Short mmCIF file of N, CA and C in Angstrom, two decimals:
data_model
loop_
_atom_site.label_atom_id
_atom_site.label_comp_id
_atom_site.label_asym_id
_atom_site.label_seq_id
_atom_site.Cartn_x
_atom_site.Cartn_y
_atom_site.Cartn_z
N MET A 1 -11.66 -13.09 4.41
CA MET A 1 -10.99 -11.85 4.08
C MET A 1 -11.49 -11.30 2.75
N SER A 2 -11.60 -12.03 1.74
CA SER A 2 -12.09 -11.71 0.40
C SER A 2 -12.53 -10.26 0.18
N ASN A 3 -11.71 -9.32 0.48
CA ASN A 3 -12.01 -7.91 0.24
C ASN A 3 -11.00 -7.43 -0.80
N ALA A 4 -11.49 -7.05 -1.99
CA ALA A 4 -10.62 -6.69 -3.10
C ALA A 4 -9.69 -5.52 -2.77
N LYS A 5 -10.07 -4.67 -1.81
CA LYS A 5 -9.26 -3.51 -1.48
C LYS A 5 -8.09 -3.84 -0.56
N VAL A 6 -8.13 -4.98 0.11
CA VAL A 6 -7.06 -5.37 1.03
C VAL A 6 -5.91 -5.96 0.22
N SER A 7 -4.72 -5.40 0.41
CA SER A 7 -3.56 -5.95 -0.29
C SER A 7 -2.65 -6.74 0.62
N LYS A 8 -2.70 -6.44 1.94
CA LYS A 8 -1.88 -7.22 2.87
C LYS A 8 -2.50 -7.23 4.25
N ILE A 9 -2.17 -8.29 4.96
CA ILE A 9 -2.59 -8.48 6.34
C ILE A 9 -1.33 -8.44 7.19
N ILE A 10 -1.36 -7.70 8.26
CA ILE A 10 -0.18 -7.57 9.11
C ILE A 10 -0.52 -8.16 10.48
N ILE A 11 0.33 -9.10 10.90
CA ILE A 11 0.24 -9.67 12.24
C ILE A 11 1.31 -8.96 13.06
N LYS A 12 0.88 -8.26 14.06
CA LYS A 12 1.78 -7.46 14.89
C LYS A 12 2.17 -8.24 16.15
N GLY A 13 3.40 -8.14 16.55
CA GLY A 13 3.91 -8.85 17.72
C GLY A 13 3.50 -8.23 19.03
N VAL A 14 2.23 -7.84 19.12
CA VAL A 14 1.66 -7.27 20.33
C VAL A 14 0.31 -7.95 20.54
N THR A 15 0.05 -8.38 21.77
CA THR A 15 -1.23 -9.02 22.05
C THR A 15 -2.34 -7.97 22.12
N THR A 16 -3.56 -8.44 22.03
CA THR A 16 -4.69 -7.52 22.03
C THR A 16 -4.82 -6.75 23.34
N ASP A 17 -4.16 -7.23 24.40
CA ASP A 17 -4.17 -6.48 25.66
C ASP A 17 -2.91 -5.62 25.82
N GLY A 18 -2.14 -5.46 24.73
CA GLY A 18 -1.04 -4.51 24.71
C GLY A 18 0.32 -5.03 25.12
N ARG A 19 0.45 -6.33 25.41
CA ARG A 19 1.76 -6.88 25.80
C ARG A 19 2.54 -7.32 24.57
N ARG A 20 3.85 -7.17 24.65
CA ARG A 20 4.71 -7.62 23.56
C ARG A 20 4.72 -9.15 23.56
N PHE A 21 4.58 -9.73 22.37
CA PHE A 21 4.51 -11.18 22.24
C PHE A 21 5.91 -11.78 22.38
N ARG A 22 5.99 -12.89 23.08
CA ARG A 22 7.24 -13.61 23.29
C ARG A 22 7.09 -15.02 22.76
N PRO A 23 8.14 -15.64 22.27
CA PRO A 23 9.52 -15.20 22.27
C PRO A 23 9.75 -14.10 21.24
N SER A 24 10.81 -13.38 21.40
CA SER A 24 11.07 -12.22 20.55
C SER A 24 11.32 -12.61 19.08
N ASP A 25 11.69 -13.87 18.82
CA ASP A 25 11.93 -14.30 17.44
C ASP A 25 10.72 -15.02 16.83
N TRP A 26 9.53 -14.74 17.36
CA TRP A 26 8.33 -15.42 16.90
C TRP A 26 8.10 -15.25 15.40
N ALA A 27 8.37 -14.07 14.85
CA ALA A 27 8.13 -13.81 13.42
C ALA A 27 9.04 -14.69 12.56
N GLN A 28 10.28 -14.84 12.97
CA GLN A 28 11.20 -15.70 12.23
C GLN A 28 10.74 -17.15 12.32
N ARG A 29 10.33 -17.57 13.49
CA ARG A 29 9.86 -18.95 13.66
C ARG A 29 8.63 -19.22 12.80
N LEU A 30 7.70 -18.27 12.78
CA LEU A 30 6.47 -18.45 12.02
C LEU A 30 6.76 -18.50 10.52
N THR A 31 7.58 -17.60 10.03
CA THR A 31 7.87 -17.60 8.59
C THR A 31 8.71 -18.82 8.21
N THR A 32 9.55 -19.28 9.12
CA THR A 32 10.34 -20.49 8.85
C THR A 32 9.44 -21.72 8.81
N ALA A 33 8.38 -21.72 9.59
CA ALA A 33 7.46 -22.86 9.63
C ALA A 33 6.80 -23.11 8.27
N ILE A 34 6.67 -22.07 7.45
CA ILE A 34 6.04 -22.25 6.14
C ILE A 34 7.05 -22.15 5.01
N SER A 35 8.32 -22.16 5.35
CA SER A 35 9.38 -22.10 4.33
C SER A 35 9.66 -23.49 3.77
N THR A 36 10.48 -23.53 2.76
CA THR A 36 10.91 -24.80 2.18
C THR A 36 12.43 -24.82 2.11
N ILE A 37 12.96 -26.01 1.99
CA ILE A 37 14.40 -26.18 1.76
C ILE A 37 14.57 -26.47 0.28
N GLY A 38 15.34 -25.63 -0.39
CA GLY A 38 15.53 -25.78 -1.82
C GLY A 38 16.61 -26.79 -2.15
N PRO A 39 16.77 -27.06 -3.44
CA PRO A 39 17.80 -28.00 -3.87
C PRO A 39 19.21 -27.51 -3.50
N ASP A 40 19.33 -26.24 -3.24
CA ASP A 40 20.61 -25.67 -2.83
C ASP A 40 20.84 -25.83 -1.32
N ARG A 41 19.89 -26.53 -0.66
CA ARG A 41 19.94 -26.78 0.79
C ARG A 41 19.82 -25.51 1.63
N ARG A 42 19.21 -24.50 1.07
CA ARG A 42 18.99 -23.25 1.79
C ARG A 42 17.50 -23.09 2.05
N VAL A 43 17.22 -22.35 3.10
CA VAL A 43 15.82 -22.05 3.43
C VAL A 43 15.31 -21.02 2.43
N HIS A 44 14.14 -21.31 1.86
CA HIS A 44 13.48 -20.39 0.95
C HIS A 44 12.17 -19.97 1.59
N PHE A 45 12.10 -18.70 2.00
CA PHE A 45 10.89 -18.20 2.64
C PHE A 45 9.80 -18.02 1.61
N HIS A 46 8.57 -18.11 2.07
CA HIS A 46 7.42 -17.96 1.18
C HIS A 46 7.44 -16.56 0.60
N PRO A 47 7.29 -16.43 -0.72
CA PRO A 47 7.36 -15.10 -1.34
C PRO A 47 6.22 -14.16 -0.96
N LYS A 48 5.16 -14.69 -0.38
CA LYS A 48 4.02 -13.84 -0.02
C LYS A 48 3.90 -13.61 1.49
N VAL A 49 4.96 -14.00 2.22
CA VAL A 49 4.96 -13.82 3.68
C VAL A 49 6.32 -13.28 4.07
N ASN A 50 6.33 -12.12 4.72
CA ASN A 50 7.59 -11.47 5.07
C ASN A 50 7.63 -11.05 6.53
N MET A 51 8.84 -11.07 7.09
CA MET A 51 9.07 -10.54 8.43
C MET A 51 9.48 -9.09 8.27
N VAL A 52 8.92 -8.23 9.10
CA VAL A 52 9.30 -6.81 9.10
C VAL A 52 9.27 -6.30 10.54
N THR A 53 9.88 -5.15 10.73
CA THR A 53 9.79 -4.45 12.01
C THR A 53 9.09 -3.13 11.75
N ILE A 54 8.00 -2.91 12.48
CA ILE A 54 7.23 -1.68 12.34
C ILE A 54 7.22 -1.00 13.71
N ASP A 55 7.74 0.21 13.75
CA ASP A 55 7.83 0.96 15.01
C ASP A 55 8.47 0.14 16.13
N GLY A 56 9.51 -0.62 15.77
CA GLY A 56 10.24 -1.40 16.75
C GLY A 56 9.57 -2.70 17.17
N VAL A 57 8.49 -3.08 16.50
CA VAL A 57 7.76 -4.30 16.84
C VAL A 57 7.88 -5.29 15.68
N ASN A 58 8.22 -6.54 15.99
CA ASN A 58 8.29 -7.59 14.97
C ASN A 58 6.89 -7.88 14.44
N CYS A 59 6.79 -7.99 13.13
CA CYS A 59 5.51 -8.25 12.48
C CYS A 59 5.71 -9.24 11.34
N VAL A 60 4.62 -9.85 10.93
CA VAL A 60 4.61 -10.69 9.74
C VAL A 60 3.59 -10.08 8.79
N VAL A 61 4.02 -9.84 7.55
CA VAL A 61 3.15 -9.25 6.53
C VAL A 61 2.79 -10.35 5.54
N ILE A 62 1.50 -10.50 5.32
CA ILE A 62 0.98 -11.53 4.42
C ILE A 62 0.33 -10.86 3.23
N ASP A 63 0.74 -11.23 2.03
CA ASP A 63 0.08 -10.75 0.82
C ASP A 63 -1.33 -11.34 0.82
N ALA A 64 -2.35 -10.52 0.67
CA ALA A 64 -3.74 -10.98 0.74
C ALA A 64 -4.08 -12.02 -0.32
N SER A 65 -3.34 -12.05 -1.42
CA SER A 65 -3.61 -13.04 -2.47
C SER A 65 -3.28 -14.46 -2.01
N LEU A 66 -2.58 -14.60 -0.89
CA LEU A 66 -2.27 -15.93 -0.36
C LEU A 66 -3.54 -16.68 -0.01
N GLU A 67 -4.58 -15.95 0.40
CA GLU A 67 -5.85 -16.59 0.76
C GLU A 67 -6.39 -17.42 -0.39
N GLU A 68 -6.28 -16.89 -1.59
CA GLU A 68 -6.77 -17.61 -2.77
C GLU A 68 -5.76 -18.64 -3.27
N ASP A 69 -4.47 -18.28 -3.24
CA ASP A 69 -3.43 -19.16 -3.77
C ASP A 69 -3.17 -20.39 -2.90
N GLU A 70 -3.10 -20.17 -1.59
CA GLU A 70 -2.79 -21.26 -0.65
C GLU A 70 -3.62 -21.07 0.61
N PRO A 71 -4.90 -21.41 0.54
CA PRO A 71 -5.80 -21.16 1.67
C PRO A 71 -5.37 -21.84 2.97
N THR A 72 -4.76 -22.99 2.89
CA THR A 72 -4.33 -23.69 4.11
C THR A 72 -3.24 -22.91 4.82
N VAL A 73 -2.27 -22.40 4.08
CA VAL A 73 -1.19 -21.61 4.67
C VAL A 73 -1.76 -20.31 5.24
N PHE A 74 -2.65 -19.69 4.50
CA PHE A 74 -3.29 -18.46 4.95
C PHE A 74 -4.02 -18.68 6.27
N LYS A 75 -4.82 -19.74 6.34
CA LYS A 75 -5.56 -20.04 7.57
C LYS A 75 -4.61 -20.34 8.72
N PHE A 76 -3.54 -21.07 8.44
CA PHE A 76 -2.55 -21.39 9.47
C PHE A 76 -2.00 -20.11 10.10
N LEU A 77 -1.63 -19.15 9.27
CA LEU A 77 -1.07 -17.90 9.77
C LEU A 77 -2.08 -17.10 10.59
N LEU A 78 -3.30 -16.99 10.08
CA LEU A 78 -4.32 -16.24 10.81
C LEU A 78 -4.75 -16.96 12.09
N ASN A 79 -4.78 -18.28 12.05
CA ASN A 79 -5.10 -19.04 13.27
C ASN A 79 -4.02 -18.87 14.32
N PHE A 80 -2.77 -18.78 13.89
CA PHE A 80 -1.68 -18.52 14.83
C PHE A 80 -1.91 -17.18 15.52
N ALA A 81 -2.22 -16.17 14.74
CA ALA A 81 -2.47 -14.84 15.31
C ALA A 81 -3.66 -14.88 16.27
N LYS A 82 -4.72 -15.52 15.86
CA LYS A 82 -5.93 -15.58 16.70
C LYS A 82 -5.67 -16.35 17.99
N SER A 83 -5.03 -17.50 17.90
CA SER A 83 -4.83 -18.32 19.10
C SER A 83 -3.85 -17.68 20.08
N ASN A 84 -3.02 -16.76 19.60
CA ASN A 84 -2.08 -16.06 20.48
C ASN A 84 -2.52 -14.64 20.79
N ASN A 85 -3.76 -14.31 20.42
CA ASN A 85 -4.35 -12.99 20.68
C ASN A 85 -3.49 -11.85 20.16
N LEU A 86 -2.94 -12.03 18.96
CA LEU A 86 -2.09 -10.99 18.37
C LEU A 86 -2.93 -10.00 17.59
N GLU A 87 -2.50 -8.75 17.63
CA GLU A 87 -3.17 -7.71 16.85
C GLU A 87 -2.94 -7.99 15.37
N THR A 88 -3.97 -7.82 14.59
CA THR A 88 -3.86 -7.92 13.13
C THR A 88 -4.57 -6.73 12.52
N TYR A 89 -4.08 -6.29 11.38
CA TYR A 89 -4.77 -5.23 10.65
C TYR A 89 -4.46 -5.38 9.18
N THR A 90 -5.23 -4.70 8.36
CA THR A 90 -5.07 -4.79 6.91
C THR A 90 -4.66 -3.45 6.33
N GLU A 91 -4.06 -3.53 5.19
CA GLU A 91 -3.71 -2.32 4.42
C GLU A 91 -4.11 -2.54 2.98
#
């Protein structure tokens, strides 16, 4: 990715052939997979990975700086998108 102009990568809950990705809570599951449990016993989501809805479609937004800060987590997220044929784009 290493493009200085890219500030975020968006994984869209739509496959490359236009079908909506299932299960419908995939974005929550994915962001929970990289979350931690804090001393307060609550789930703490990664500050550089967020769930959003864009035009009615569940998406995961990744801060591009994650590639440098935590390359393993970054690769995990992009590999998830690739292995499930999910649309991705940058902003």
